[in-house]
PDB file of C-alpha atoms and ligand atoms in Angstrom:
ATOM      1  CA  UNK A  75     -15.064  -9.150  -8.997  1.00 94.00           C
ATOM      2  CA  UNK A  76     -13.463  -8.031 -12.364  1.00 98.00           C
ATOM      3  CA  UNK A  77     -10.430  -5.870 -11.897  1.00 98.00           C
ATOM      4  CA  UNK A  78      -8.881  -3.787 -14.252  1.00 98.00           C
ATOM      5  CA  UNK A  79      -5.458  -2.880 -13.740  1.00 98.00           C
ATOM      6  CA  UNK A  80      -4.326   0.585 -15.558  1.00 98.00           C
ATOM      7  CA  UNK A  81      -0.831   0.335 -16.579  1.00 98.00           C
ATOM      8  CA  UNK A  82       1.306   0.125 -20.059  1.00 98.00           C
ATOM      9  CA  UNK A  83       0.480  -3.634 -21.545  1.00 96.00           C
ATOM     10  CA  UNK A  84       4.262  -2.927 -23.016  1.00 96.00           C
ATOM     11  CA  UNK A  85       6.612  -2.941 -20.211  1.00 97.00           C
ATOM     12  CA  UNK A  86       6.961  -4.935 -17.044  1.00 98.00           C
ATOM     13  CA  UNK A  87       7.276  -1.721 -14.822  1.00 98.00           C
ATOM     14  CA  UNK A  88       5.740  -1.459 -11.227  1.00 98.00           C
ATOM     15  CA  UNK A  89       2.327  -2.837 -12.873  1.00 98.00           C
ATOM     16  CA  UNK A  90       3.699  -6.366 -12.796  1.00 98.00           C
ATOM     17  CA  UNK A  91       4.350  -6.251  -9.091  1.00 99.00           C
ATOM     18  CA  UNK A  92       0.262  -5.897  -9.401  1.00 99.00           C
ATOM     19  CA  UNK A  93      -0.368  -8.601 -12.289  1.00 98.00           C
ATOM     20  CA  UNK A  94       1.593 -11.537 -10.490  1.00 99.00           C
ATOM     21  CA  UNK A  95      -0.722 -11.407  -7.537  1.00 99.00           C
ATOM     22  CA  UNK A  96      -3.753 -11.253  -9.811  1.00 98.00           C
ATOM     23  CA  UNK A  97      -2.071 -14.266 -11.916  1.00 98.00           C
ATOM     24  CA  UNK A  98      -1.256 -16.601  -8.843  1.00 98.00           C
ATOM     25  CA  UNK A  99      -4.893 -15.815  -7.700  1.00 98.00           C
ATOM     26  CA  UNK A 100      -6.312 -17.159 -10.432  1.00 98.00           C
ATOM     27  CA  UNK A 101      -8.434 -13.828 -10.597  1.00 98.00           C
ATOM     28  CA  UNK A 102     -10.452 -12.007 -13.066  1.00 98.00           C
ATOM     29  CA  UNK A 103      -8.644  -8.732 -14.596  1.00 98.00           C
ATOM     30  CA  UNK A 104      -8.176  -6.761 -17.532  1.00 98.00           C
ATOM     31  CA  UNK A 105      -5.104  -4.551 -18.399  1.00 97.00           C
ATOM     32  CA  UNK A 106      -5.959  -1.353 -19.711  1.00 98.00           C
ATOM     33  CA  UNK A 107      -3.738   1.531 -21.198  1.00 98.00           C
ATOM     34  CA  UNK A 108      -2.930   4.658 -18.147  1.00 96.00           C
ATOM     35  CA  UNK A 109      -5.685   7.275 -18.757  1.00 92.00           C
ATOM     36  CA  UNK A 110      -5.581  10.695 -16.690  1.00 94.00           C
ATOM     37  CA  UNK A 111      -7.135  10.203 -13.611  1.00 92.00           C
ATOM     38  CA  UNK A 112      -7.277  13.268 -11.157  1.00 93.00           C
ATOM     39  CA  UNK A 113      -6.717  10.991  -8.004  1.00 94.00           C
ATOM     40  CA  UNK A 114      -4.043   8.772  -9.179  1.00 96.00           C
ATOM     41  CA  UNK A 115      -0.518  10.587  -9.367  1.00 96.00           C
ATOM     42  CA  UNK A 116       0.728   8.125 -11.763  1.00 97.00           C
ATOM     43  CA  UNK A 117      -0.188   4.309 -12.741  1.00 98.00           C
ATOM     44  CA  UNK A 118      -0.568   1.766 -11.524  1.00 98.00           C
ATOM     45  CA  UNK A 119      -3.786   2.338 -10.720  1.00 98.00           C
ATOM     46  CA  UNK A 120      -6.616  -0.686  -9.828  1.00 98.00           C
ATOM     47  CA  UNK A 121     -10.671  -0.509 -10.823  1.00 98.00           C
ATOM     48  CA  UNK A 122     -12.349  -2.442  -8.503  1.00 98.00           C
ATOM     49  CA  UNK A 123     -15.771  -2.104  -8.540  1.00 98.00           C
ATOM     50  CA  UNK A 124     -16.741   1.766  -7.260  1.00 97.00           C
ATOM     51  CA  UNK A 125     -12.864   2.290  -5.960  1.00 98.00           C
ATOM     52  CA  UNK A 126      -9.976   3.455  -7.877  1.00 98.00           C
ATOM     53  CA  UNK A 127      -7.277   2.111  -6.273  1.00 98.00           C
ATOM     54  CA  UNK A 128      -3.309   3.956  -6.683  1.00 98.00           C
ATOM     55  CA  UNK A 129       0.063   3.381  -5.434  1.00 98.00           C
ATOM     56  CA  UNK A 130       1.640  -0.120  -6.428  1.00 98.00           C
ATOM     57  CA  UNK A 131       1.698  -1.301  -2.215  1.00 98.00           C
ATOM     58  CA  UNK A 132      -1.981  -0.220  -1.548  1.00 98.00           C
ATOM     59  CA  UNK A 133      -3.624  -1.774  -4.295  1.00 98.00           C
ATOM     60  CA  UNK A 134      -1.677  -5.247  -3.232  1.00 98.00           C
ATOM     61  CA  UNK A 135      -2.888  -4.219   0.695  1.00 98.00           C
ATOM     62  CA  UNK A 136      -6.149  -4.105  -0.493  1.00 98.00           C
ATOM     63  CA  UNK A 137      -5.822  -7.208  -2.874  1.00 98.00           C
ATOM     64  CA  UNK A 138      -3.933  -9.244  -0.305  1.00 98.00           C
ATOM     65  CA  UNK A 139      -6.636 -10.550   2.192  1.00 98.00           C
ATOM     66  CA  UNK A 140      -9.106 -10.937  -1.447  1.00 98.00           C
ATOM     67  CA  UNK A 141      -6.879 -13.034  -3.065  1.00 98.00           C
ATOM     68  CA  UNK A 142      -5.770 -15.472  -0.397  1.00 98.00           C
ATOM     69  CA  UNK A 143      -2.366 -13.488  -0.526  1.00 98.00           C
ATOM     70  CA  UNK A 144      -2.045 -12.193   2.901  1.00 98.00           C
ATOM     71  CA  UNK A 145      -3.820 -12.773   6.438  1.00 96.00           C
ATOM     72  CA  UNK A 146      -6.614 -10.760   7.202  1.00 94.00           C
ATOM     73  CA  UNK A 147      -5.173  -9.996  11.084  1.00 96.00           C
ATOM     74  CA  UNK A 148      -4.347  -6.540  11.619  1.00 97.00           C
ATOM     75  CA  UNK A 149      -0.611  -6.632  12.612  1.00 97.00           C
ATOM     76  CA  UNK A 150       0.336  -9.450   9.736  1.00 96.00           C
ATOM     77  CA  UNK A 151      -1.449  -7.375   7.321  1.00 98.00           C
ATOM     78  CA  UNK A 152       0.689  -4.279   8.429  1.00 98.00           C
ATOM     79  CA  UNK A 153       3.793  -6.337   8.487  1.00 98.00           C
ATOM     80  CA  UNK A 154       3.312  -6.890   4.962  1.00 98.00           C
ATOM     81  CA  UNK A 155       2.308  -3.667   3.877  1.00 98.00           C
ATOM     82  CA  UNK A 156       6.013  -2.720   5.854  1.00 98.00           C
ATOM     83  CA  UNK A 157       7.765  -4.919   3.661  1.00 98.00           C
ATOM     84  CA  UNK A 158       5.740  -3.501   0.111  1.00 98.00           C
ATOM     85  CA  UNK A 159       6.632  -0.032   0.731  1.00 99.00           C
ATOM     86  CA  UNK A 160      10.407  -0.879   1.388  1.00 98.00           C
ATOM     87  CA  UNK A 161      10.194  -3.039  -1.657  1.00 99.00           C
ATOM     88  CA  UNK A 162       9.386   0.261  -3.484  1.00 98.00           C
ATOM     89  CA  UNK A 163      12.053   2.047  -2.089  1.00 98.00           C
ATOM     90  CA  UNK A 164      13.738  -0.572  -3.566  1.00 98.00           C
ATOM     91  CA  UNK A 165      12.605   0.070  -6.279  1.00 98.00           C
ATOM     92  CA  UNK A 166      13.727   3.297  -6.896  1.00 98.00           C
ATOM     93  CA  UNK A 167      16.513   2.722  -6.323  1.00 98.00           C
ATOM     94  CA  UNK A 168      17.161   0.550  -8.818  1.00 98.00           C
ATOM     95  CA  UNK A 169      15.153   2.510 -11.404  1.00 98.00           C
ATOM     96  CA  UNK A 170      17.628   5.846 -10.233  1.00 98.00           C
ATOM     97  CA  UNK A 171      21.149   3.559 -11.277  1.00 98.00           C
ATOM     98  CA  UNK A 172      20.031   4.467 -14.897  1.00 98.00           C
ATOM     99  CA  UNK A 173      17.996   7.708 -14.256  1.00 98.00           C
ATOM    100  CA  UNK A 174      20.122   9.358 -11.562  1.00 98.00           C
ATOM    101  CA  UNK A 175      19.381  12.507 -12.699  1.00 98.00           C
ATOM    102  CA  UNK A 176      16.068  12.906 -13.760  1.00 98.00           C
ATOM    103  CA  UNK A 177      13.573  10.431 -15.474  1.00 97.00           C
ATOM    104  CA  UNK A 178      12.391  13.157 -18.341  1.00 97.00           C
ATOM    105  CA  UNK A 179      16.233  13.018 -19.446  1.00 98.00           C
ATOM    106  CA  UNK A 180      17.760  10.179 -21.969  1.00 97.00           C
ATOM    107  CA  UNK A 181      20.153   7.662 -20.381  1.00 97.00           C
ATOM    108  CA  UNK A 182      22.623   8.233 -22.493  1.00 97.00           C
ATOM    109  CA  UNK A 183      22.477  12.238 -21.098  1.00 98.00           C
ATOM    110  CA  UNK A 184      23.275  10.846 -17.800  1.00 98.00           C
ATOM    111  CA  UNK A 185      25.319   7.968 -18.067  1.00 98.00           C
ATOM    112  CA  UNK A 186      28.133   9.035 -16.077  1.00 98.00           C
ATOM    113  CA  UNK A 187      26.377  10.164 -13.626  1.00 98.00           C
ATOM    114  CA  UNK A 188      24.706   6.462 -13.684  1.00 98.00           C
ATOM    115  CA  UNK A 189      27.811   4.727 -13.553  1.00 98.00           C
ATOM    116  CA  UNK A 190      28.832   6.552 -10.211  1.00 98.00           C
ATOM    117  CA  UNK A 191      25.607   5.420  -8.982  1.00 98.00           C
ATOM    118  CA  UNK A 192      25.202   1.892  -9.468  1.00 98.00           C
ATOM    119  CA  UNK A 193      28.779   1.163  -8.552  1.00 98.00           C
ATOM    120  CA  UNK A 194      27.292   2.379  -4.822  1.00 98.00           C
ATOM    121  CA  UNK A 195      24.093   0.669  -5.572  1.00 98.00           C
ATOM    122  CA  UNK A 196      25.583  -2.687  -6.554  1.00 98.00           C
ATOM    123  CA  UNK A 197      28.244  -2.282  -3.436  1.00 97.00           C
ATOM    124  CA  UNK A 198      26.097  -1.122  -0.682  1.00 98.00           C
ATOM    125  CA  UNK A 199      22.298  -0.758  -1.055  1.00 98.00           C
ATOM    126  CA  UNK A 200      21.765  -4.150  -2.918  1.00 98.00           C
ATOM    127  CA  UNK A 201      23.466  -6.313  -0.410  1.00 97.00           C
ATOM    128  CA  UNK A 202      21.488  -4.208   2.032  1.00 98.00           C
ATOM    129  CA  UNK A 203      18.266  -4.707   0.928  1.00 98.00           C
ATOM    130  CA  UNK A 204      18.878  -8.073   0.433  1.00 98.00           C
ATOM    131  CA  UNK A 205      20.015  -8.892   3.611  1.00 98.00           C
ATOM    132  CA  UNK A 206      17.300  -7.085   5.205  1.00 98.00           C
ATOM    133  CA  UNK A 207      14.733  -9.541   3.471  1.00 98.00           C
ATOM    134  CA  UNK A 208      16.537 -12.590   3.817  1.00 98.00           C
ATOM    135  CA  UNK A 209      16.987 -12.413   7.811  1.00 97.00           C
ATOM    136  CA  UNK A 210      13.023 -11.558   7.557  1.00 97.00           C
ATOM    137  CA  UNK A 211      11.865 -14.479   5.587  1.00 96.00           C
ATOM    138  CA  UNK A 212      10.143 -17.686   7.255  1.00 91.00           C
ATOM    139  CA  UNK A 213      10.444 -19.604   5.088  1.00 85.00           C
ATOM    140  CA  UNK A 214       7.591 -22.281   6.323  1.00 88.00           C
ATOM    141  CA  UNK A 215       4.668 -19.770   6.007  1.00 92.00           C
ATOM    142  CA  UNK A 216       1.980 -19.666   3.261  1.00 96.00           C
ATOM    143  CA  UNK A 217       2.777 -17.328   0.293  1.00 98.00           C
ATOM    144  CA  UNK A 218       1.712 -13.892   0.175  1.00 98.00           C
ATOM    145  CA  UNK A 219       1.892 -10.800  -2.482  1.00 98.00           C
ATOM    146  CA  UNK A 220       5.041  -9.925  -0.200  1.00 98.00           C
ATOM    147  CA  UNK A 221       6.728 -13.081  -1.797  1.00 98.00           C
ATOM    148  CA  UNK A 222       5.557 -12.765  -4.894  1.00 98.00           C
ATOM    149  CA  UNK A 223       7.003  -9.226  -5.121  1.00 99.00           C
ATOM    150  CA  UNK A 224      10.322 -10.493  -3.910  1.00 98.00           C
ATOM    151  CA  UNK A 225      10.351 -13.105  -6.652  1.00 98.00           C
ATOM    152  CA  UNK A 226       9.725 -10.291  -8.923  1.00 98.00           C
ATOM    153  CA  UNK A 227      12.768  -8.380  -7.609  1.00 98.00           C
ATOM    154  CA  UNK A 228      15.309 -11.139  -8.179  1.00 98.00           C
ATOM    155  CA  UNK A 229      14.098 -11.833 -11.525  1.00 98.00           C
ATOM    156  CA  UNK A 230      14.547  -8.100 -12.466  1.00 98.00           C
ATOM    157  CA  UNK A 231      17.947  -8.013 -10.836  1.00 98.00           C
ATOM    158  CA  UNK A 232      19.128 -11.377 -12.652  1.00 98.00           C
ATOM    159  CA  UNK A 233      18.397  -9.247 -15.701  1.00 98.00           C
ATOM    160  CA  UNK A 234      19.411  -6.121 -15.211  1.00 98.00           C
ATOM    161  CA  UNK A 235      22.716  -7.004 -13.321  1.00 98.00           C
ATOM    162  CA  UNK A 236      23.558 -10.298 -13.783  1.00 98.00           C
ATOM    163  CA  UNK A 237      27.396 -10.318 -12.885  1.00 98.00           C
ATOM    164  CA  UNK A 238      26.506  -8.252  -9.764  1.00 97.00           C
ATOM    165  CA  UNK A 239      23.970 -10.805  -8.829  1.00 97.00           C
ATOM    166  CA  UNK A 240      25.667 -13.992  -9.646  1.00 95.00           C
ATOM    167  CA  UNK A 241      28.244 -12.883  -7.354  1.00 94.00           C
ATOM    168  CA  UNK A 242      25.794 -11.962  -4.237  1.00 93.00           C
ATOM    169  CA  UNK A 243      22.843 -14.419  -4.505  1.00 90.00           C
ATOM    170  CA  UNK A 244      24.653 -17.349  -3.086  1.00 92.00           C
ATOM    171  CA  UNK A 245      25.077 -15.196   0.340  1.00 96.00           C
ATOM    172  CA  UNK A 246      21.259 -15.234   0.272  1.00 97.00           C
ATOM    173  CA  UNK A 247      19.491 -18.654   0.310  1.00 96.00           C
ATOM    174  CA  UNK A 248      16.432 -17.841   2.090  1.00 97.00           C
ATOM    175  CA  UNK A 249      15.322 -15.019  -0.849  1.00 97.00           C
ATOM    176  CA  UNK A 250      17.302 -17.779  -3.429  1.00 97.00           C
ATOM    177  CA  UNK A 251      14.453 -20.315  -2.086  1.00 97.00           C
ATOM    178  CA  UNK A 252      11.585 -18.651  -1.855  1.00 97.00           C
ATOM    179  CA  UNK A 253      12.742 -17.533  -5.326  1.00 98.00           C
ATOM    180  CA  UNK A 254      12.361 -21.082  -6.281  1.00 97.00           C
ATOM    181  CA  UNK A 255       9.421 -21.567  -4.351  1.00 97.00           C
ATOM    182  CA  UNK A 256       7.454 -18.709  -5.998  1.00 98.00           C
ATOM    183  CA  UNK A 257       8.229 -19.953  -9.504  1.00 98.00           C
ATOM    184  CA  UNK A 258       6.631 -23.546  -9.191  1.00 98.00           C
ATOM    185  CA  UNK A 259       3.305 -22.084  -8.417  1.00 98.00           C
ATOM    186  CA  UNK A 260       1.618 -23.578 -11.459  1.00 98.00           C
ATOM    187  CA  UNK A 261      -0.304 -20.338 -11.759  1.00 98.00           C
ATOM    188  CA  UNK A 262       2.934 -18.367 -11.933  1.00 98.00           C
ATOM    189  CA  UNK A 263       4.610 -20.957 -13.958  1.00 98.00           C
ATOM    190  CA  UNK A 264       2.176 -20.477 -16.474  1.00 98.00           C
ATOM    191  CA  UNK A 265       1.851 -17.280 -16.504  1.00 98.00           C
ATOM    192  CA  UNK A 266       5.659 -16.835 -16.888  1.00 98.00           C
ATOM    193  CA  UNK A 267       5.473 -19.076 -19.819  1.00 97.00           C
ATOM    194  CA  UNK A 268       2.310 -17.453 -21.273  1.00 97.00           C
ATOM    195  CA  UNK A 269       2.299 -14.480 -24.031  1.00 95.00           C
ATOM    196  CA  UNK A 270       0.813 -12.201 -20.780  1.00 97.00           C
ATOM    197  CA  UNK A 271       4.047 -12.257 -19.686  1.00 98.00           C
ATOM    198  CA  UNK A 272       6.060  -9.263 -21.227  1.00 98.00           C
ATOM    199  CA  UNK A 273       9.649  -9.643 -21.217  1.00 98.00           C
ATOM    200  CA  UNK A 274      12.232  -7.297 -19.973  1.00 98.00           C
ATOM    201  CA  UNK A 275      13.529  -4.485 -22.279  1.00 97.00           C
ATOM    202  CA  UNK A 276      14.824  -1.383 -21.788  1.00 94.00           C
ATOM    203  CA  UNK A 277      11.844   0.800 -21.364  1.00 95.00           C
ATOM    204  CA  UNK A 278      10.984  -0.856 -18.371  1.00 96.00           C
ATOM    205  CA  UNK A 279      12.194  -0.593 -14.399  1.00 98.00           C
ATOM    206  CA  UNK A 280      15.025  -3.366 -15.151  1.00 98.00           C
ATOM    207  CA  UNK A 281      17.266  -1.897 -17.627  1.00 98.00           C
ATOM    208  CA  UNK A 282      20.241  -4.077 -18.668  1.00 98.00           C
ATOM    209  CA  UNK A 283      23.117  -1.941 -19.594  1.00 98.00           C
ATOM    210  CA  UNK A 284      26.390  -3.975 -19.105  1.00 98.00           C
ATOM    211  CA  UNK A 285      28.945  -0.860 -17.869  1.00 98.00           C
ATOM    212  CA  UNK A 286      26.194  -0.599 -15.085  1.00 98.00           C
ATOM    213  CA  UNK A 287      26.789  -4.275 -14.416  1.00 98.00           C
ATOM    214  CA  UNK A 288      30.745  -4.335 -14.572  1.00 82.00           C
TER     215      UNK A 288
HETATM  216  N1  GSH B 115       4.924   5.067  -5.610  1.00 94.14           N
HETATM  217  C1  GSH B 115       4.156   4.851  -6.813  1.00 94.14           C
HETATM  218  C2  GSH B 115       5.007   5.280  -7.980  1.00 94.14           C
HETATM  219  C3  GSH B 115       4.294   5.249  -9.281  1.00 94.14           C
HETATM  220  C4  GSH B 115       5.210   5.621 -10.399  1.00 94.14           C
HETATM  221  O1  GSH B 115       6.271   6.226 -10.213  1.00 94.14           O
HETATM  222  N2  GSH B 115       4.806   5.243 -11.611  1.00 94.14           N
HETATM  223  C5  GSH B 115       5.628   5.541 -12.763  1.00 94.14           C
HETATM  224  C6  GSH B 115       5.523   4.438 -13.772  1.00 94.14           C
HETATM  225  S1  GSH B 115       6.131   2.908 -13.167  1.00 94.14           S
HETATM  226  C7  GSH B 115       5.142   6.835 -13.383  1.00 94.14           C
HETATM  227  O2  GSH B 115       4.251   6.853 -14.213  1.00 94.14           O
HETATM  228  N3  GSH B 115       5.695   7.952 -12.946  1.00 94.14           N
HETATM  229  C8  GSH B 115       5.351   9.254 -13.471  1.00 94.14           C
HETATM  230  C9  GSH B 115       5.898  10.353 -12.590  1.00 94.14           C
HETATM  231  O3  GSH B 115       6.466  10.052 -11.545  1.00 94.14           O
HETATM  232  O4  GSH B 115       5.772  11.498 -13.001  1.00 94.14           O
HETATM  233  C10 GSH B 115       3.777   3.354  -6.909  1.00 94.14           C
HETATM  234  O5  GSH B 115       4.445   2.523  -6.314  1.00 94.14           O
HETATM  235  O6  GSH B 115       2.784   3.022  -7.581  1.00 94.14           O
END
């Protein structure tokens, strides 16, 4: 199968939560620019074959059993699919620290309003979503897209809120590990290595803005 995964080739964003299982699978894909598509409210979005596939945790629940990333049992595969869809909560939560208000309006038009809201992120939901994973975690079980999207998590934190992280990740050696774990995968080493991989900036998911960070 040839995929072709729609999302911008110039940010990280959620499409990278969908490249990094394609990379550590070794599979066949294209990235292609975000066209209009009536049934996909926004990209990502996943050509595979006859189905267009949206929403960042479906297109990794269908991908998961395909690409050796997840068991094809019923209740594992809903276990993971559990853990994706928190992981996009997650998600926007961090994305809201620097767009509390609204994501058509500039940063810098709500950047009070952002520093009220990652002080509360960076004190209470980010220790709690962390902690939630790491009790979770076994940390003897094959790999799956799950992992791979937790890897991609701490590596957006790290760069988005490094002082906040530093301080917390210690508390957390079963996510620190599988961290670890994730980026020896030759494929993902690679990959992370590789010109495919586009780095952080502030257009993306990840923003870095130190007085978020303080
Ligand atoms: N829950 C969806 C969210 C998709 C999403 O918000 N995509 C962003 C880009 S990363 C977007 O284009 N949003 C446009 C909008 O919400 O109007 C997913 O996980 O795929």
């Amino acid at each position: 199968m040839r995929y072709e995964l729609y999302y911008w080739s110039a940010i990280q964003g959620r499409g990278e939560f969908v490249r990094l299982a394609l990379e550590d699978a070794g599979a066949n894909y294209v990235n292609r620019e975000p066209v209009e598509r009536k049934s996909a409210f926004a990209p990502p979005f996943l050509r595979a074959g006859a189905l267009l596939i949206g929403q960042t945790a479906n297109i990794l629940h269908y991908l998961g059993p395909r690409l050796r990333l997840a068991p094809k049992a019923e209740p594992r595969r809903l276990w993971l699919h559990q853990q994706q869809l928190t992981i996009a909560d997650w998600l926007v939560e961090v994305h809201d620290v620097h767009h509390p208000i609204a994501s058509s309006l500039y940063y810098e038009d709500q950047r009070r309003e952002a520093k009220r809201r990652a002080a509360i992120f960076r004190e209470e939901r980010l220790p709690k979503f962390m902690q939630y994973f790491e009790k979770n975690l076994q940390p003897k079980e094959p790999i799956t897209y799950v992992d791979l999207s937790l890897f991609q998590m701490i590596e957006g934190l790290r760069y988005a809120f490094p002082k906040a992280i530093s301080r917390l990740e210690g508390k957390y050696r079963k996510l620190l590990n599988l961290h670890n774990r994730v980026a020896e995968r030759p494929r993902i080493s690679a990959y992370l290595t590789s010109g495919r991989r586009v780095p952080f900036n502030r257009q993306g998911i990840f923003r870095h803005y130190p007085e978020l960070d303080s």
